[in-house]
JSON list of C-alpha atoms in Angstrom, two decimals:
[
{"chain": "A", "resi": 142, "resn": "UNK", "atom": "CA", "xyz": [7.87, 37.12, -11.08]},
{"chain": "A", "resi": 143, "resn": "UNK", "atom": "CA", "xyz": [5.06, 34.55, -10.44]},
{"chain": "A", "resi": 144, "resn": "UNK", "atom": "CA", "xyz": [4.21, 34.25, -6.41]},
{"chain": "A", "resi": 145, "resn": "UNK", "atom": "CA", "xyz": [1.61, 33.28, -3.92]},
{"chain": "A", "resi": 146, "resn": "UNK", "atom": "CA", "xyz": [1.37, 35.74, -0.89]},
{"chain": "A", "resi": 147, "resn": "UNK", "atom": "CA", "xyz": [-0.40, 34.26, 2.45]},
{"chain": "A", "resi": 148, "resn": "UNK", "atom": "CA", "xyz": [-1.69, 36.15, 5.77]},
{"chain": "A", "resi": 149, "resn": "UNK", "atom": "CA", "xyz": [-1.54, 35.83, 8.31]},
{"chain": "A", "resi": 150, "resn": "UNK", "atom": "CA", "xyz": [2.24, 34.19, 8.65]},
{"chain": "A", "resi": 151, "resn": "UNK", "atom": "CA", "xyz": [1.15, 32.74, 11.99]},
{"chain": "A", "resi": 152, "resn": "UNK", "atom": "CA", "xyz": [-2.24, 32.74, 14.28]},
{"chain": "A", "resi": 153, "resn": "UNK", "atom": "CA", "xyz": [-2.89, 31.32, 18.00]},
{"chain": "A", "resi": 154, "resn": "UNK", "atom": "CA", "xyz": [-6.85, 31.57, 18.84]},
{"chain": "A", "resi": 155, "resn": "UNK", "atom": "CA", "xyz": [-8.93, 29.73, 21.00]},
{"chain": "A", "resi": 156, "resn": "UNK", "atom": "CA", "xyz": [-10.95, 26.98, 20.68]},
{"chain": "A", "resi": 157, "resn": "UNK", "atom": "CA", "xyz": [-13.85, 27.49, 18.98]},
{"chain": "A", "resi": 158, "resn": "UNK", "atom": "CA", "xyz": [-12.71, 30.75, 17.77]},
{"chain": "A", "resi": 159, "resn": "UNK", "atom": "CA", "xyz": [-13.28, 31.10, 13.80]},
{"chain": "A", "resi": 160, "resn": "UNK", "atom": "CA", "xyz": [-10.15, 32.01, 11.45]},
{"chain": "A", "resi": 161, "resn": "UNK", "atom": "CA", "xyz": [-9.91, 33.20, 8.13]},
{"chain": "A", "resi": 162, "resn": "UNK", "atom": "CA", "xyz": [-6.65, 32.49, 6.51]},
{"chain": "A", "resi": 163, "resn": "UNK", "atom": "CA", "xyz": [-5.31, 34.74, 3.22]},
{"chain": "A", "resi": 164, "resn": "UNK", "atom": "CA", "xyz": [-3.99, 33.59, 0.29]},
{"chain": "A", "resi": 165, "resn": "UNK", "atom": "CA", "xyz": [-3.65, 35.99, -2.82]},
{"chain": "A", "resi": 166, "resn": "UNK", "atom": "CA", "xyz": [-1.72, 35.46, -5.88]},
{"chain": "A", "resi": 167, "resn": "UNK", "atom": "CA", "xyz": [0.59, 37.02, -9.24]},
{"chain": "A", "resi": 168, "resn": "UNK", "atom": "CA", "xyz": [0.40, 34.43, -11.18]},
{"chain": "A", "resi": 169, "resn": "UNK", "atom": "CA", "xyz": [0.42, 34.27, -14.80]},
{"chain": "A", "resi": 170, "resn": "UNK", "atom": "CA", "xyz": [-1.66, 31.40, -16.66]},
{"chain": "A", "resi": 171, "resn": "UNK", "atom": "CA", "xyz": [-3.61, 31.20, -13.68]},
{"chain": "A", "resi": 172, "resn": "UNK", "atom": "CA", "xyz": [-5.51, 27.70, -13.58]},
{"chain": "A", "resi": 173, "resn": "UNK", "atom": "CA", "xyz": [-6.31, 26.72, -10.35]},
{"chain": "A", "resi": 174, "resn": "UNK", "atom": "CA", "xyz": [-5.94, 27.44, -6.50]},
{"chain": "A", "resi": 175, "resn": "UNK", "atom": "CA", "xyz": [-4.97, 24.70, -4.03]},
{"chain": "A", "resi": 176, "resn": "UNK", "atom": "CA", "xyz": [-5.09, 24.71, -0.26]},
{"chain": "A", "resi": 177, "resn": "UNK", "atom": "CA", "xyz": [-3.61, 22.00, 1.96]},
{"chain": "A", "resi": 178, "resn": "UNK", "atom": "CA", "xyz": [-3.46, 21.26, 5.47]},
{"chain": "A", "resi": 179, "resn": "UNK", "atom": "CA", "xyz": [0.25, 20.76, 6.95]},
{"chain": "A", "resi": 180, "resn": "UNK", "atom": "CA", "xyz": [0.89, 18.62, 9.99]},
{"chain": "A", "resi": 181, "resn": "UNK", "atom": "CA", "xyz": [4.67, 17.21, 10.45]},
{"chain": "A", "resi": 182, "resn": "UNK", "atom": "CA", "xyz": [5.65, 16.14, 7.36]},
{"chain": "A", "resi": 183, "resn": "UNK", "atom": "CA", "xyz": [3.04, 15.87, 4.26]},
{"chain": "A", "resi": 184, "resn": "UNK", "atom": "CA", "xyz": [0.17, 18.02, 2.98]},
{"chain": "A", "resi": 185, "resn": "UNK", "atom": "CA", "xyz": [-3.61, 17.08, 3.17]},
{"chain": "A", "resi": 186, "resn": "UNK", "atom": "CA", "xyz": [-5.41, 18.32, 0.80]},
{"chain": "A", "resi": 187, "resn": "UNK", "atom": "CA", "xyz": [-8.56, 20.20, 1.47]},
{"chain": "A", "resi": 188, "resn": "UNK", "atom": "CA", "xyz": [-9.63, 22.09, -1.70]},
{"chain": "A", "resi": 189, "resn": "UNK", "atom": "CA", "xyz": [-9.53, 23.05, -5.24]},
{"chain": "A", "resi": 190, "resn": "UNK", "atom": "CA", "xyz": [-10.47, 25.92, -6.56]},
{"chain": "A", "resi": 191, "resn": "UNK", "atom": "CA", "xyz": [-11.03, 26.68, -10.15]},
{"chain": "A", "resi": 192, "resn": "UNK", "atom": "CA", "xyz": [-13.98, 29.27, -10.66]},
{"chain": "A", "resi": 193, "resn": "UNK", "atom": "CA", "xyz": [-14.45, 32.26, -8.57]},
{"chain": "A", "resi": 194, "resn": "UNK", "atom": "CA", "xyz": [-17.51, 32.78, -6.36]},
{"chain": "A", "resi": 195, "resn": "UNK", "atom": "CA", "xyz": [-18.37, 29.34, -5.52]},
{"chain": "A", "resi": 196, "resn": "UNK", "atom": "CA", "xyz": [-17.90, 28.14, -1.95]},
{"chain": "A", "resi": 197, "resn": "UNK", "atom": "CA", "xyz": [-16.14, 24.72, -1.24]},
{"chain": "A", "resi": 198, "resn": "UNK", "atom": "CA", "xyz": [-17.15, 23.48, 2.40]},
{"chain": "A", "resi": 199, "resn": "UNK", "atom": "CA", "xyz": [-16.04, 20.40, 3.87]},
{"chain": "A", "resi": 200, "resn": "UNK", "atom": "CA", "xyz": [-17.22, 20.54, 7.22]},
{"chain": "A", "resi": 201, "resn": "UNK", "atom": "CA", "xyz": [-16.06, 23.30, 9.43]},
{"chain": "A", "resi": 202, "resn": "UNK", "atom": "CA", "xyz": [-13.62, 24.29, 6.71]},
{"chain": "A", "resi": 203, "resn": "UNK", "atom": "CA", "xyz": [-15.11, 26.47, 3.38]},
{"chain": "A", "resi": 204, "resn": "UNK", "atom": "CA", "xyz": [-12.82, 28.14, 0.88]},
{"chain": "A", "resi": 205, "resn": "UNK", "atom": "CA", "xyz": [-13.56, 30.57, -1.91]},
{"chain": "A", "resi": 206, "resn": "UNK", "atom": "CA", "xyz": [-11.76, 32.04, -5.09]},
{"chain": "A", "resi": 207, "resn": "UNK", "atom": "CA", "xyz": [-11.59, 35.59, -6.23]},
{"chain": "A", "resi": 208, "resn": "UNK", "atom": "CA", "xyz": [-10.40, 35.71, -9.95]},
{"chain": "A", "resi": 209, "resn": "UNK", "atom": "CA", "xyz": [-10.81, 39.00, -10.69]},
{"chain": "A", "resi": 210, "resn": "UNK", "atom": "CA", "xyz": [-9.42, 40.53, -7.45]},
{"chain": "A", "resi": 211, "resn": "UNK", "atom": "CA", "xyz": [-6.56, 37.31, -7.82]},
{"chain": "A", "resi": 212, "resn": "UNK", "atom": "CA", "xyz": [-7.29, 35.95, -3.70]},
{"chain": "A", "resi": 213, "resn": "UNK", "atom": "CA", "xyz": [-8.56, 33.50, -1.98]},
{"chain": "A", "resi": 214, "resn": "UNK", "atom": "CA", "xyz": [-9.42, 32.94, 1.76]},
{"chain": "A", "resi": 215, "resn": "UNK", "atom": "CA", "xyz": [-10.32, 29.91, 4.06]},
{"chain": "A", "resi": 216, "resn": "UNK", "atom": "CA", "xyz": [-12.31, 29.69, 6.91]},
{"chain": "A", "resi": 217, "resn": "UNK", "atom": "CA", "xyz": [-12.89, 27.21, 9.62]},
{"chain": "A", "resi": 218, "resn": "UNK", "atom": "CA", "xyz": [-15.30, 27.51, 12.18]},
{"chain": "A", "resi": 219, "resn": "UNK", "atom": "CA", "xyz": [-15.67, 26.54, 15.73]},
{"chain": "A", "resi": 220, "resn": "UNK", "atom": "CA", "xyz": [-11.75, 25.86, 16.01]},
{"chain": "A", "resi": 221, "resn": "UNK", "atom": "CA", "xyz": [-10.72, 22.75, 17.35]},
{"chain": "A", "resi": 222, "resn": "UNK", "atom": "CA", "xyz": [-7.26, 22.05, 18.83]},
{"chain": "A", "resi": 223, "resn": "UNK", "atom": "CA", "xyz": [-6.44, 19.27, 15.72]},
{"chain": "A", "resi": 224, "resn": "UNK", "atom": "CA", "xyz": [-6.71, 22.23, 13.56]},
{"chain": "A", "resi": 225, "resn": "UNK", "atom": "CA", "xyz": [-3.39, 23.57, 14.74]},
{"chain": "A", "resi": 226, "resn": "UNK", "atom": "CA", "xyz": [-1.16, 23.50, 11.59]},
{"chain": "A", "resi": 227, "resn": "UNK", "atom": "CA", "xyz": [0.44, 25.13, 8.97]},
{"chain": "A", "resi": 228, "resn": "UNK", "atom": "CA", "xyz": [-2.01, 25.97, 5.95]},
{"chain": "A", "resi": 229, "resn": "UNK", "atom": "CA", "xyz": [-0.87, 26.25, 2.91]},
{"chain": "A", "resi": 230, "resn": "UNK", "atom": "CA", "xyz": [-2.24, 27.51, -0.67]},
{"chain": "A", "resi": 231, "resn": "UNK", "atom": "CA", "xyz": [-0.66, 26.47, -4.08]},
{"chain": "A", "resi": 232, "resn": "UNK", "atom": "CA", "xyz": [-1.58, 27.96, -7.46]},
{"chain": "A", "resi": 233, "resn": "UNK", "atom": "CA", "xyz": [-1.61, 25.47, -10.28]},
{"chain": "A", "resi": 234, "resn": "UNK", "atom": "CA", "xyz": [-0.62, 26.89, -13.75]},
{"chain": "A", "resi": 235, "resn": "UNK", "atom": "CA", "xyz": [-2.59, 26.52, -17.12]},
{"chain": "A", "resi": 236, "resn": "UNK", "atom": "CA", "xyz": [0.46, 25.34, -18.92]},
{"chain": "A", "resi": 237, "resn": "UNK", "atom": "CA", "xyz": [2.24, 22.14, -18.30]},
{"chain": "A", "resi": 238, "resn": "UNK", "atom": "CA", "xyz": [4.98, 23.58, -18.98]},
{"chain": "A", "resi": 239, "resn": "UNK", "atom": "CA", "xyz": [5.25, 26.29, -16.08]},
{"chain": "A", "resi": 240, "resn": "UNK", "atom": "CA", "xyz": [6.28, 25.17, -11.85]},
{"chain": "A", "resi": 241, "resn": "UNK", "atom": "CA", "xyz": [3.32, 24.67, -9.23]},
{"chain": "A", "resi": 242, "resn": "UNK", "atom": "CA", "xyz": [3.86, 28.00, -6.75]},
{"chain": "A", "resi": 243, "resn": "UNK", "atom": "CA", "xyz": [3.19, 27.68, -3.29]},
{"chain": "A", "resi": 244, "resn": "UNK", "atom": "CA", "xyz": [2.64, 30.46, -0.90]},
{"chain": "A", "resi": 245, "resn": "UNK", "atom": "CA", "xyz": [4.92, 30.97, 2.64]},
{"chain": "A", "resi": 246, "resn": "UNK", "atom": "CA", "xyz": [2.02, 29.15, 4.84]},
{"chain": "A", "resi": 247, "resn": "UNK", "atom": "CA", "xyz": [-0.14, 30.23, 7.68]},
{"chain": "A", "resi": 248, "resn": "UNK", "atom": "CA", "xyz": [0.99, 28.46, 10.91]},
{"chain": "A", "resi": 249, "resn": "UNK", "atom": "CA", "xyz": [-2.13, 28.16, 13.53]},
{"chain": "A", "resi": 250, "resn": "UNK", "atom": "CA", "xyz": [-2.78, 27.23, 16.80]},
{"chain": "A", "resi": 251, "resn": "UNK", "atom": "CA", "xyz": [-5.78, 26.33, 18.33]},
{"chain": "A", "resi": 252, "resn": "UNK", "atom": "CA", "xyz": [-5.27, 26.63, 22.33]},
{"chain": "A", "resi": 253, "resn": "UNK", "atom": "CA", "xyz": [-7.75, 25.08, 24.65]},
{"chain": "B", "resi": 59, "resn": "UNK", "atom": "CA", "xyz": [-2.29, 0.76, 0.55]},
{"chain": "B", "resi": 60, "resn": "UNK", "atom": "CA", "xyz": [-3.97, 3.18, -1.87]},
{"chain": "B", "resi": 61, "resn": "UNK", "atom": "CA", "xyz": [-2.15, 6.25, -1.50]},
{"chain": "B", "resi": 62, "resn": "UNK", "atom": "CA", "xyz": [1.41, 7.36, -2.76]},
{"chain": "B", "resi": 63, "resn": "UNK", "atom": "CA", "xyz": [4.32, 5.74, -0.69]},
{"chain": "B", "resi": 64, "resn": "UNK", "atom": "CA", "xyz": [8.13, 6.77, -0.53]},
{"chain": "B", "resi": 65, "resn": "UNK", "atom": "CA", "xyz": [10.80, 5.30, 0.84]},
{"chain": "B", "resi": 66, "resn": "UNK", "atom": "CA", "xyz": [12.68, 5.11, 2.76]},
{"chain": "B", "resi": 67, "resn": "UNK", "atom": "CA", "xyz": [11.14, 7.12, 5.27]},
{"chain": "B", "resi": 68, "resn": "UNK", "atom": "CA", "xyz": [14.45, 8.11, 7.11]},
{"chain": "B", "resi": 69, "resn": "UNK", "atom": "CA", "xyz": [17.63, 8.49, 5.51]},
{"chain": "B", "resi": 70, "resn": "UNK", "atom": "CA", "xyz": [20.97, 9.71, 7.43]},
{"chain": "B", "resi": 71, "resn": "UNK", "atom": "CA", "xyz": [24.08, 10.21, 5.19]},
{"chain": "B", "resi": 72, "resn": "UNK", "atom": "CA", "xyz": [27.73, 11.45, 4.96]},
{"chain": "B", "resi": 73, "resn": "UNK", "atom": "CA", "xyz": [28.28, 14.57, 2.87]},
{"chain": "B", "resi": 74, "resn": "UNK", "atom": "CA", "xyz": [29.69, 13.16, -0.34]},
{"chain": "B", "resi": 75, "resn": "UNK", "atom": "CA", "xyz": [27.39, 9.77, -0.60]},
{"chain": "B", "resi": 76, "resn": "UNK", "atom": "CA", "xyz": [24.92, 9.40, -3.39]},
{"chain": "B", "resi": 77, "resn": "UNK", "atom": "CA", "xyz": [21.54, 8.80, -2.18]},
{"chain": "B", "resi": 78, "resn": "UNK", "atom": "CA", "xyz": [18.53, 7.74, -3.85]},
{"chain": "B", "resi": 79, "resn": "UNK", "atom": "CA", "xyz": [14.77, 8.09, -2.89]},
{"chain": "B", "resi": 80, "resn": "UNK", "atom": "CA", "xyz": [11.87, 6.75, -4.07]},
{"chain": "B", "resi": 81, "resn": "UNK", "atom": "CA", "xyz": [8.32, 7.23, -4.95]},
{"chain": "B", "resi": 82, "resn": "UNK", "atom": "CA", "xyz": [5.60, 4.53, -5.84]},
{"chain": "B", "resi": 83, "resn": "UNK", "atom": "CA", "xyz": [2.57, 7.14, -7.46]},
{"chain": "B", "resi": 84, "resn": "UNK", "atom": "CA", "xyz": [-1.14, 5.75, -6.63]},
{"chain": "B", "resi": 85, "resn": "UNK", "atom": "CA", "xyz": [-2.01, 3.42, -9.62]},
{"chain": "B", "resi": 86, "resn": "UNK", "atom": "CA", "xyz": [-3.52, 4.89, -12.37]},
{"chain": "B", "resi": 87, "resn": "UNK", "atom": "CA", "xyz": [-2.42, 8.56, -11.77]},
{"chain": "B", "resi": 88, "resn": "UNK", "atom": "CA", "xyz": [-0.21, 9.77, -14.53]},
{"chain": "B", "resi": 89, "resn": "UNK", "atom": "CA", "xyz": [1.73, 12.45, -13.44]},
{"chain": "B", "resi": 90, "resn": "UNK", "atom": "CA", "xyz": [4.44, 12.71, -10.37]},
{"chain": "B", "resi": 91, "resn": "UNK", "atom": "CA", "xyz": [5.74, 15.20, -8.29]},
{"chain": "B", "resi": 92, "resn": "UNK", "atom": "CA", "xyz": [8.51, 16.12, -6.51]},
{"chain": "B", "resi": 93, "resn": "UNK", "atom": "CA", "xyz": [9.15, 18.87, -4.05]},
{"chain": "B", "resi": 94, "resn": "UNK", "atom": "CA", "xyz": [11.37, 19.70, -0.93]},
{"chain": "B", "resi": 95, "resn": "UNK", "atom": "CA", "xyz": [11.08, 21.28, 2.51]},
{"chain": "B", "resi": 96, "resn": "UNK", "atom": "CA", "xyz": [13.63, 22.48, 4.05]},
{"chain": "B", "resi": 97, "resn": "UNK", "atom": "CA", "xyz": [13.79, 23.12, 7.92]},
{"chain": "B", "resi": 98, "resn": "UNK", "atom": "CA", "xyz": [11.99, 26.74, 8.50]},
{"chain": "B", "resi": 99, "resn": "UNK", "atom": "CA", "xyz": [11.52, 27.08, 4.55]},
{"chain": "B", "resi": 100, "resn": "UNK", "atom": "CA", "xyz": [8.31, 26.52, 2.44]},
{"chain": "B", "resi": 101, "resn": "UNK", "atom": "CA", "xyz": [7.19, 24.04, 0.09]},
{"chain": "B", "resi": 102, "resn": "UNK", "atom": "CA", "xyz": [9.66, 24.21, -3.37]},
{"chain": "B", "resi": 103, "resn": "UNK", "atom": "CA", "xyz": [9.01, 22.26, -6.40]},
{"chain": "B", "resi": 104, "resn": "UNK", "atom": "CA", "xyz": [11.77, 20.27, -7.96]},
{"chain": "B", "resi": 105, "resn": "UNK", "atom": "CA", "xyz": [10.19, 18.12, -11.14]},
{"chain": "B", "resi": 106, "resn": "UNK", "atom": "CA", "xyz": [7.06, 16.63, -12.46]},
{"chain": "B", "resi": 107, "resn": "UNK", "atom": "CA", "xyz": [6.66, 13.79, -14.73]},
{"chain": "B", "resi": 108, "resn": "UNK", "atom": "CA", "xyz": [3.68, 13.59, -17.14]},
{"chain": "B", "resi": 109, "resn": "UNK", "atom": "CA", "xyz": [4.06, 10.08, -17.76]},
{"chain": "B", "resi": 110, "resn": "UNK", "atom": "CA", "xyz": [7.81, 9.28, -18.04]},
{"chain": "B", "resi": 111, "resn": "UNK", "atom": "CA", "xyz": [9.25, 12.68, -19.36]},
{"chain": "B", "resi": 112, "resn": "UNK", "atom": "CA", "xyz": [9.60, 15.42, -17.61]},
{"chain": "B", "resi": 113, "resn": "UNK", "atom": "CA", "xyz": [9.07, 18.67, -19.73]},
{"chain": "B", "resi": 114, "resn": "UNK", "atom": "CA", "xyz": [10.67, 21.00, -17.19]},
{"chain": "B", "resi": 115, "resn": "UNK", "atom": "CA", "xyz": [14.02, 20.17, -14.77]},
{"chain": "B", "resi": 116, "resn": "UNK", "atom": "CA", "xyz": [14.79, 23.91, -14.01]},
{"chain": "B", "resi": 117, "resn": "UNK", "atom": "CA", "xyz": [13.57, 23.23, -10.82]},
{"chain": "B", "resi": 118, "resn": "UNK", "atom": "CA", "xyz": [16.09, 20.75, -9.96]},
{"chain": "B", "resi": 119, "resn": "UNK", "atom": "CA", "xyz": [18.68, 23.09, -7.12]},
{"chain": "B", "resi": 120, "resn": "UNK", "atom": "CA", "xyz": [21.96, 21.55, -9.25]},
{"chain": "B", "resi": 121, "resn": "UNK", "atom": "CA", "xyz": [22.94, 19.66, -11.67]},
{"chain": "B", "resi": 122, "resn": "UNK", "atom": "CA", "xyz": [23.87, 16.68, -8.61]},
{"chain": "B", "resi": 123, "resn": "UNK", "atom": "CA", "xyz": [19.92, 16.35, -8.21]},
{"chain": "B", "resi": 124, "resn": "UNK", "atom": "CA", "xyz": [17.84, 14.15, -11.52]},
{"chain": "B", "resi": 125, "resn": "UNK", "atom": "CA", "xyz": [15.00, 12.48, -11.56]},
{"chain": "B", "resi": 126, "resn": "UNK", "atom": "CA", "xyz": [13.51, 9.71, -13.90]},
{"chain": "B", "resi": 127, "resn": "UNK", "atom": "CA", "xyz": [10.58, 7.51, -14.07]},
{"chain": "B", "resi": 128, "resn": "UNK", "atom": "CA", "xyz": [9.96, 4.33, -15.67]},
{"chain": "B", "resi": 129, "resn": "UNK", "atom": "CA", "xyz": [7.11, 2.53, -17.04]},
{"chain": "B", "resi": 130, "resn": "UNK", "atom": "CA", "xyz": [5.01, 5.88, -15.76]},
{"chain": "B", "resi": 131, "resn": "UNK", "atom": "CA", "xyz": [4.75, 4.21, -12.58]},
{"chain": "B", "resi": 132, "resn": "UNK", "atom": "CA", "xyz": [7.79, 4.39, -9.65]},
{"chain": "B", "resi": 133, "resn": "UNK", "atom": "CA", "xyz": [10.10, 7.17, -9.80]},
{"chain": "B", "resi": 134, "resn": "UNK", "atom": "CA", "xyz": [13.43, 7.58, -8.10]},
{"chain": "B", "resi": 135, "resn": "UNK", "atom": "CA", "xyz": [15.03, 11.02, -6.88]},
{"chain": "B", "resi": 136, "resn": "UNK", "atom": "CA", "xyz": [18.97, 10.91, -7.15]},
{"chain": "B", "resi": 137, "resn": "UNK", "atom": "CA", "xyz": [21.20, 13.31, -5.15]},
{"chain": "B", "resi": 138, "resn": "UNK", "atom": "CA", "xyz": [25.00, 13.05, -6.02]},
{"chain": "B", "resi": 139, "resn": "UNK", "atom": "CA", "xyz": [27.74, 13.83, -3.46]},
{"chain": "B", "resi": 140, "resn": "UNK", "atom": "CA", "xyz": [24.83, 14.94, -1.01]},
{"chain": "B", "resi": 141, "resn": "UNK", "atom": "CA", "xyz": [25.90, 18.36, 0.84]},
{"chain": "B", "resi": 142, "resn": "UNK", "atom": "CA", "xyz": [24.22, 19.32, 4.37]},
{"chain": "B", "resi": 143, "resn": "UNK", "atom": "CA", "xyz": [22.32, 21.87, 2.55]},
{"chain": "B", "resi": 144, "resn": "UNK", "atom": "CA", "xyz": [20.30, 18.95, 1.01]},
{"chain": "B", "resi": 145, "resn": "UNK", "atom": "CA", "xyz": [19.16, 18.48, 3.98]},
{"chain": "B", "resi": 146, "resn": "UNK", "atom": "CA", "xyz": [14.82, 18.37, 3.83]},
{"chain": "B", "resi": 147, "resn": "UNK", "atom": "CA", "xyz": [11.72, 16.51, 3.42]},
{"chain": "B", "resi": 148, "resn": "UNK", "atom": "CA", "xyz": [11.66, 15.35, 0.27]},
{"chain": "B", "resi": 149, "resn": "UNK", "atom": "CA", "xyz": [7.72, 14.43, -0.51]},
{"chain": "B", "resi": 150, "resn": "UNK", "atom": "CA", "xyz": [6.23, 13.39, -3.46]},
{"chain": "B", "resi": 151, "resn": "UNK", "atom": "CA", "xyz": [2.81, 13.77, -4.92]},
{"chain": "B", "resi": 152, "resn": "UNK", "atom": "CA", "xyz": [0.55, 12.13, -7.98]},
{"chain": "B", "resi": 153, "resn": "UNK", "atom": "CA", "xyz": [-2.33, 13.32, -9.96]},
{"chain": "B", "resi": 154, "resn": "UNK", "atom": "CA", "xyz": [-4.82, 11.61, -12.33]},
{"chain": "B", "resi": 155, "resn": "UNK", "atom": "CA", "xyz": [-3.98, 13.67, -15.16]},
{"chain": "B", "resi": 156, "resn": "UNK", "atom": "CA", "xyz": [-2.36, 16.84, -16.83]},
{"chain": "B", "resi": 157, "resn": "UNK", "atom": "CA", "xyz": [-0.82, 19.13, -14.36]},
{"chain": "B", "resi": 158, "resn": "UNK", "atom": "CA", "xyz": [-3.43, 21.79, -13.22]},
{"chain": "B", "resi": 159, "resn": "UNK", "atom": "CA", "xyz": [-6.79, 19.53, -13.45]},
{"chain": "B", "resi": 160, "resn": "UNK", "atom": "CA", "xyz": [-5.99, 17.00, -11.31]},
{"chain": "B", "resi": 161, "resn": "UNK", "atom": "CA", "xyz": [-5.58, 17.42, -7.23]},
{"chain": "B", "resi": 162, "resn": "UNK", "atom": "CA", "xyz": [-2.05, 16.42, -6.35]},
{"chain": "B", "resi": 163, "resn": "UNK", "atom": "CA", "xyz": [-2.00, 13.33, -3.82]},
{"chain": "B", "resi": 164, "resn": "UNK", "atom": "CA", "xyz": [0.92, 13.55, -1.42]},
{"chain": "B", "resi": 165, "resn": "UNK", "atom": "CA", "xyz": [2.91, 11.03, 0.18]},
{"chain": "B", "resi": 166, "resn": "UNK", "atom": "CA", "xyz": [4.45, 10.65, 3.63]},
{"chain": "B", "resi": 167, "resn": "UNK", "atom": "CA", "xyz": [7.79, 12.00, 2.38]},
{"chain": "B", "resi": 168, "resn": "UNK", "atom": "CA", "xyz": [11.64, 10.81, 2.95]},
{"chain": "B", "resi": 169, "resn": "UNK", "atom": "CA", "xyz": [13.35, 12.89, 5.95]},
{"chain": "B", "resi": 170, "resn": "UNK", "atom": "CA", "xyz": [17.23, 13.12, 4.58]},
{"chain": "B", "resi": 171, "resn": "UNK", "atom": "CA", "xyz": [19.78, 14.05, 6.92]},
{"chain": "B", "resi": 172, "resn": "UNK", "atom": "CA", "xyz": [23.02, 14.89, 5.42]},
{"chain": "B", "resi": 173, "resn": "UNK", "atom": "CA", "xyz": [25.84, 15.00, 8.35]}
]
């Protein structure tokens, strides 16, 4: 069966602490990795990732893919308290006939 | 605005009303998603819509949820003799193109409160 796996489940730090977040994957007609950013009620997205070994930064936040060893991982930097949220990564198939998968989520909290 | 809107944004029912809920996708973007959260639970996909047909409804929890979408634009989200279980955020999300090479815009979502 197809899933996303994430780690950690949950994550308090400090400000200005950095974090890397887990995402790895079992997922047949792989395509392409999403991550989003969760605060109340919708998803932000942050970044797509489609070929492994190339860094996506926005900012303080980077993300890479691993294809071959089927994970991911995003990192922010100097942790701010806004950052507090629930991270999420979503594996787009190849097919269109096959469901988008999204992994359990990473809840953080940046304390002052 | 630019972005994908739903409404409403608040809906509070009696178990056993019909409910609808609607999306408006961003203009131009092809395919629509829906998915629900559930209090404590993750992300689950219902449906997506490459323009008005939806290839796969096994998503869909029962057979009192469907879906369509007209003119490849708005789509509407119907739940039959709502339960409490139905309870969630139901969001919605578009994309430019074919599912899997397009990133998937999300709107604010429709909070649904089934007492």
């Amino acid at each position: 069966e197809d899933k996303v796996v994430q780690s950690p489940l949950s994550l308090v730090v400090h400000e200005g602490d950095t974090v890397t977040l887990n995402c790895s994957y079992e997922v047949t007609n792989f395509r392409s990795l999403l991550w989003y950013k969760q605060e109340k009620k919708a998803p932000t997205f942050l970044f797509m990732l489609t070929s492994s070994g190339i860094e996506k930064k926005s900012g303080r936040l980077s993300s890479i893919l691993d294809k071959k060893e089927l994970f991911s991982i995003l990192n922010i930097t100097a942790t701010q308290t806004g950052d507090s949220a629930v991270y999420l990564c979503a594996v787009l198939p190849k097919t269109s006939y096959d469901k988008v998968i999204f992994g359990p989520g990473t809840s953080l909290s940046v304390i002052p | 605005g630019a972005g994908v809107s739903q409404s409403p944004s608040n809906k509070v029912t009696e178990k056993g009303k019909d409910v609808e809920l609607r999306c408006d996708p961003i203009s131009g973007h092809t395919a629509l998603y829906w998915y629900r959260q559930s209090l404590g639970q993750g992300l689950e996909f219902l449906i997506y819509f490459q323009g008005n047909s939806a290839p796969d409804k096994s998503g869909l929890p029962s057979d009192r949820f469907s879906a369509e979408r007209t003119g490849g634009s708005v789509s509407t989200l119907t739940i039959q003799r709502t339960q409490q279980e139905d309870s969630a955020v139901y969001l919605c999300a578009s994309s430019l193109g074919m599912l899997g090479t397009d990133t998937q815009y999300f709107g604010p979502g429709t909070r649904l409160t089934v007492l």
